[in-house]
Short mmCIF file of C-alpha atoms in Angstrom, two decimals:
data_model
loop_
_atom_site.label_atom_id
_atom_site.label_comp_id
_atom_site.label_asym_id
_atom_site.label_seq_id
_atom_site.Cartn_x
_atom_site.Cartn_y
_atom_site.Cartn_z
CA UNK A 300 23.48 2.75 3.36
CA UNK A 301 26.99 2.39 5.18
CA UNK A 302 27.67 -0.91 2.66
CA UNK A 303 26.87 0.37 -0.32
CA UNK A 304 28.74 4.02 0.20
CA UNK A 305 25.61 6.26 2.03
CA UNK A 306 26.19 8.81 4.67
CA UNK A 307 22.64 7.52 6.60
CA UNK A 308 23.74 10.78 9.68
CA UNK A 309 23.60 13.31 6.40
CA UNK A 310 20.84 11.08 4.67
CA UNK A 311 18.79 10.36 7.41
CA UNK A 312 17.84 13.55 9.15
CA UNK A 313 14.05 13.28 9.85
CA UNK A 314 13.08 15.74 7.54
CA UNK A 315 9.72 15.69 4.75
CA UNK A 316 13.24 16.09 2.23
CA UNK A 317 14.64 12.83 3.12
CA UNK A 318 12.32 11.05 2.26
CA UNK A 319 12.41 11.37 -2.08
CA UNK A 320 16.63 10.26 -1.95
CA UNK A 321 16.43 8.44 0.01
CA UNK A 322 13.46 6.23 -1.72
CA UNK A 323 14.59 6.29 -4.67
CA UNK A 324 17.70 5.36 -2.83
CA UNK A 325 16.09 2.06 -2.69
CA UNK A 326 13.69 1.27 -5.70
CA UNK A 327 16.77 0.81 -6.95
CA UNK A 328 17.85 -1.57 -4.13
CA UNK A 329 14.44 -3.72 -4.77
CA UNK A 330 15.39 -2.80 -8.16
CA UNK A 331 18.68 -5.34 -8.55
CA UNK A 332 17.72 -7.85 -5.62
CA UNK A 333 14.12 -8.37 -7.34
CA UNK A 334 12.27 -11.77 -6.78
CA UNK A 335 12.73 -15.43 -4.88
CA UNK A 336 12.95 -18.00 -6.78
CA UNK A 337 11.38 -19.54 -3.61
CA UNK A 338 7.84 -19.75 -3.04
CA UNK A 339 6.37 -17.88 0.50
CA UNK A 340 5.44 -21.53 2.42
CA UNK A 341 9.23 -22.84 1.49
CA UNK A 342 11.52 -19.73 2.10
CA UNK A 343 13.81 -20.26 4.49
CA UNK A 344 14.38 -16.43 5.55
CA UNK A 345 9.85 -16.01 6.67
CA UNK A 346 11.41 -16.37 10.12
CA UNK A 347 13.16 -13.05 10.82
CA UNK A 348 10.30 -10.99 8.75
CA UNK A 349 8.53 -8.19 9.25
CA UNK A 350 6.05 -8.85 11.83
CA UNK A 351 3.38 -7.08 9.14
CA UNK A 352 4.31 -9.88 6.56
CA UNK A 353 2.09 -12.32 8.72
CA UNK A 354 -1.26 -9.72 7.33
CA UNK A 355 -1.19 -10.79 4.05
CA UNK A 356 0.74 -8.25 2.53
CA UNK A 357 3.27 -10.88 0.37
CA UNK A 358 2.04 -13.29 -2.33
CA UNK A 359 4.35 -14.97 -4.59
CA UNK A 360 6.96 -14.13 -6.45
CA UNK A 361 7.84 -12.14 -3.45
CA UNK A 362 10.38 -9.51 -2.80
CA UNK A 363 13.77 -11.92 -0.85
CA UNK A 364 14.29 -10.61 2.89
CA UNK A 365 16.17 -7.62 1.88
CA UNK A 366 13.64 -6.17 0.40
CA UNK A 367 11.70 -6.70 3.18
CA UNK A 368 14.25 -5.25 5.88
CA UNK A 369 14.63 -1.92 3.98
CA UNK A 370 10.77 -1.62 3.28
CA UNK A 371 10.38 -2.19 7.08
CA UNK A 372 13.25 0.53 8.36
CA UNK A 373 12.32 2.80 5.32
CA UNK A 374 8.17 2.37 7.21
CA UNK A 375 9.56 2.90 10.50
CA UNK A 376 11.91 6.14 9.57
CA UNK A 377 8.78 7.97 7.72
CA UNK A 378 7.38 7.07 11.65
CA UNK A 379 9.21 9.02 12.82
CA UNK A 380 9.41 12.20 10.09
CA UNK A 381 5.20 12.15 10.90
CA UNK A 382 5.45 11.63 14.36
CA UNK A 383 7.33 14.92 14.47
CA UNK A 384 5.29 17.05 12.73
CA UNK A 385 2.23 15.17 14.32
CA UNK A 386 3.22 14.87 18.24
CA UNK A 387 -0.25 12.98 18.61
CA UNK A 388 -0.31 10.44 15.90
CA UNK A 389 0.64 6.39 18.51
CA UNK A 390 0.33 3.69 17.40
CA UNK A 391 -2.62 1.51 17.04
CA UNK A 392 -4.49 -1.51 16.41
CA UNK A 393 -6.12 -0.38 13.47
CA UNK A 394 -10.71 -0.30 14.34
CA UNK A 395 -13.97 0.55 11.90
CA UNK A 396 -17.25 0.56 12.13
CA UNK A 397 -17.62 -1.29 8.92
CA UNK A 398 -15.57 -5.06 9.34
CA UNK A 399 -13.42 -5.06 5.73
CA UNK A 400 -12.03 -1.83 6.65
CA UNK A 401 -8.19 -2.72 4.87
CA UNK A 402 -6.41 -1.59 8.10
CA UNK A 403 -8.24 -3.88 10.42
CA UNK A 404 -6.80 -5.38 13.26
CA UNK A 405 -3.16 -4.24 11.57
CA UNK A 406 -0.48 -2.08 12.60
CA UNK A 407 -1.43 1.69 12.03
CA UNK A 408 -0.30 5.49 13.00
CA UNK A 409 -3.50 7.56 13.99
CA UNK A 410 -4.88 10.15 15.06
CA UNK A 411 -7.29 12.57 14.58
CA UNK A 412 -9.72 9.60 13.59
CA UNK A 413 -6.92 9.08 10.17
CA UNK A 414 -4.59 5.78 10.20
CA UNK A 415 -1.63 4.83 8.59
CA UNK A 416 0.23 1.83 7.87
CA UNK A 417 2.91 2.90 7.47
CA UNK A 418 4.51 -0.13 4.83
CA UNK A 419 1.53 -0.36 2.81
CA UNK A 420 2.54 1.44 -0.19
CA UNK A 421 6.66 0.66 0.54
CA UNK A 422 5.48 -2.98 0.29
CA UNK A 423 3.49 -2.39 -2.90
CA UNK A 424 5.61 0.03 -4.77
CA UNK A 425 8.36 -2.85 -3.85
CA UNK A 426 6.75 -5.23 -5.59
CA UNK A 427 6.03 -3.54 -8.42
CA UNK A 428 10.10 -2.75 -9.52
CA UNK A 429 10.74 -6.22 -8.51
CA UNK A 430 8.07 -7.05 -10.99
CA UNK A 431 9.04 -4.51 -13.95
CA UNK A 432 6.65 -2.21 -12.76
CA UNK A 433 5.54 0.99 -13.12
CA UNK A 434 6.65 1.77 -9.50
CA UNK A 435 6.48 4.41 -6.98
CA UNK A 436 9.76 7.93 -7.32
CA UNK A 437 10.79 9.68 -4.80
CA UNK A 438 8.81 12.49 -5.70
CA UNK A 439 5.60 10.58 -5.25
CA UNK A 440 6.49 8.74 -2.19
CA UNK A 441 7.29 12.88 -0.76
CA UNK A 442 3.53 14.05 -1.34
CA UNK A 443 2.26 11.10 0.78
CA UNK A 444 4.02 11.31 3.48
CA UNK A 445 3.34 15.09 3.06
CA UNK A 446 -0.83 14.24 2.78
CA UNK A 447 -0.60 12.36 5.37
CA UNK A 448 0.87 14.19 7.89
CA UNK A 449 -1.57 16.20 6.64
CA UNK A 450 -4.17 14.04 7.26
CA UNK A 451 -3.09 12.88 10.75
CA UNK A 452 -3.96 17.40 11.46
CA UNK A 453 -7.27 15.80 10.84
CA UNK A 454 -6.82 19.38 7.71
CA UNK A 455 -6.70 17.34 3.09
CA UNK A 456 -9.31 15.78 1.91
CA UNK A 457 -8.71 12.33 3.69
CA UNK A 458 -8.83 13.26 7.22
CA UNK A 459 -12.39 14.80 5.43
CA UNK A 460 -13.09 11.02 4.03
CA UNK A 461 -11.53 9.06 7.35
CA UNK A 462 -14.80 7.61 8.06
CA UNK A 463 -15.73 5.69 4.44
CA UNK A 464 -12.57 2.82 3.11
CA UNK A 465 -12.27 2.95 -1.01
CA UNK A 466 -13.64 -0.20 -1.11
CA UNK A 467 -15.51 -2.91 0.07
CA UNK A 468 -15.07 -6.30 -0.82
CA UNK A 469 -17.49 -9.13 -0.62
CA UNK A 470 -17.02 -12.85 -1.65
CA UNK A 471 -19.64 -14.01 -3.45
CA UNK A 472 -19.79 -18.02 -4.59
CA UNK A 473 -16.63 -17.87 -7.56
CA UNK A 474 -15.37 -14.11 -7.51
CA UNK A 475 -16.00 -11.12 -5.27
CA UNK A 476 -17.95 -7.97 -5.51
CA UNK A 477 -16.98 -4.51 -4.83
CA UNK A 478 -17.68 -1.71 -4.65
CA UNK A 479 -16.12 1.23 -4.43
CA UNK A 480 -16.65 4.86 -2.40
CA UNK A 481 -19.70 6.61 -3.99
CA UNK A 482 -17.74 9.64 -5.28
CA UNK A 483 -14.71 8.25 -7.16
CA UNK A 484 -17.28 6.63 -9.91
CA UNK A 485 -18.45 10.89 -10.30
CA UNK A 486 -15.71 13.02 -9.45
CA UNK A 487 -12.95 10.10 -11.50
CA UNK A 488 -14.32 7.87 -13.56
CA UNK A 489 -11.32 8.15 -16.33
CA UNK A 490 -9.19 6.85 -12.30
CA UNK A 491 -11.95 4.26 -12.16
CA UNK A 492 -11.73 2.74 -16.00
CA UNK A 493 -7.51 3.57 -15.10
CA UNK A 494 -8.32 0.74 -12.16
CA UNK A 495 -10.17 -1.53 -14.17
CA UNK A 496 -7.87 -2.29 -17.44
CA UNK A 497 -4.67 -2.81 -14.40
CA UNK A 498 -6.27 -5.33 -12.41
CA UNK A 499 -7.31 -6.77 -15.60
CA UNK A 500 -3.51 -7.01 -16.35
CA UNK A 501 -3.06 -9.37 -13.57
CA UNK A 502 -1.82 -12.14 -12.74
CA UNK A 503 -4.82 -15.64 -12.21
CA UNK A 504 -7.45 -12.14 -12.94
CA UNK A 505 -9.72 -13.62 -15.21
CA UNK A 506 -12.56 -10.71 -15.55
CA UNK A 507 -13.37 -7.89 -14.29
CA UNK A 508 -17.45 -7.15 -14.97
CA UNK A 509 -18.12 -3.16 -14.19
CA UNK A 510 -22.15 -3.57 -13.91
CA UNK A 511 -22.61 -0.16 -12.15
CA UNK A 512 -21.11 3.06 -12.04
CA UNK A 513 -19.10 2.15 -8.58
CA UNK A 514 -19.45 -1.75 -8.22
CA UNK A 515 -17.25 -4.65 -10.10
CA UNK A 516 -17.50 -8.31 -10.09
CA UNK A 517 -14.26 -9.68 -10.11
CA UNK A 518 -13.23 -13.05 -10.66
CA UNK A 519 -9.74 -14.81 -9.65
CA UNK A 520 -9.57 -17.35 -8.05
CA UNK A 521 -6.43 -17.47 -6.83
CA UNK A 522 -6.76 -14.94 -4.96
CA UNK A 523 -8.89 -13.74 -1.65
CA UNK A 524 -10.68 -10.99 -0.51
CA UNK A 525 -8.01 -9.71 2.02
CA UNK A 526 -5.51 -9.49 -1.33
CA UNK A 527 -7.58 -7.71 -4.03
CA UNK A 528 -8.91 -5.69 -1.14
CA UNK A 529 -5.40 -4.56 -0.32
CA UNK A 530 -4.10 -4.37 -3.86
CA UNK A 531 -7.31 -1.30 -4.15
CA UNK A 532 -7.15 0.25 -2.07
CA UNK A 533 -2.83 0.74 -2.35
CA UNK A 534 -3.43 1.52 -6.22
CA UNK A 535 -5.86 3.83 -5.37
CA UNK A 536 -4.16 5.53 -3.36
CA UNK A 537 -0.97 5.87 -4.56
CA UNK A 538 -3.12 7.01 -7.91
CA UNK A 539 -6.20 9.36 -6.78
CA UNK A 540 -5.10 13.17 -7.53
CA UNK A 541 -5.42 15.23 -4.85
#
């Protein structure tokens, strides 16, 4: 930030209000940095990437090392903002009674039965920016952090549904069977249609067939189960109306 003429002491004051302008600046940097021309397996900077990037979060074309470092720093800063508001929140390993829980074994901030993987939405949006898609703006990111604080206090809709994942994904022969949380189709039918349209438009996705209100069959040979589950979860986390 200093090298770009910004004053970290003023911008990083630990307040919720600091999140939006910080994220707006970061998003501009992500756009400037774009994507790395090398593939994941040939990128020599890989050894210095944040540890969470080893949990199936990255796909090609991927953001460069500087973007990953900025996302990591932003996630660390969010931890400071959130734990100041929710002192009982602690770092833990993601766990759940359901085996395909998206945050299973990931580093999460947890309290009141709610768990949040802090780099999740930031890296999702960084990808959107790098690929010229609709990214989260500062207002959206601030609202996400505010909802996270509320959930970690055991309040709000996120806390009420903490025990039920937004999606479940099961690998079948030549496809994936996707189940959406039951209330999504009932309360947000237009959102589910939007989700299907956006998923169908993603690279590598051959088809998305809806065979029930909350049930999909996704044909995407180049993706693995983890990537599909994380994409669906992060998309819903961003777009679900509150």
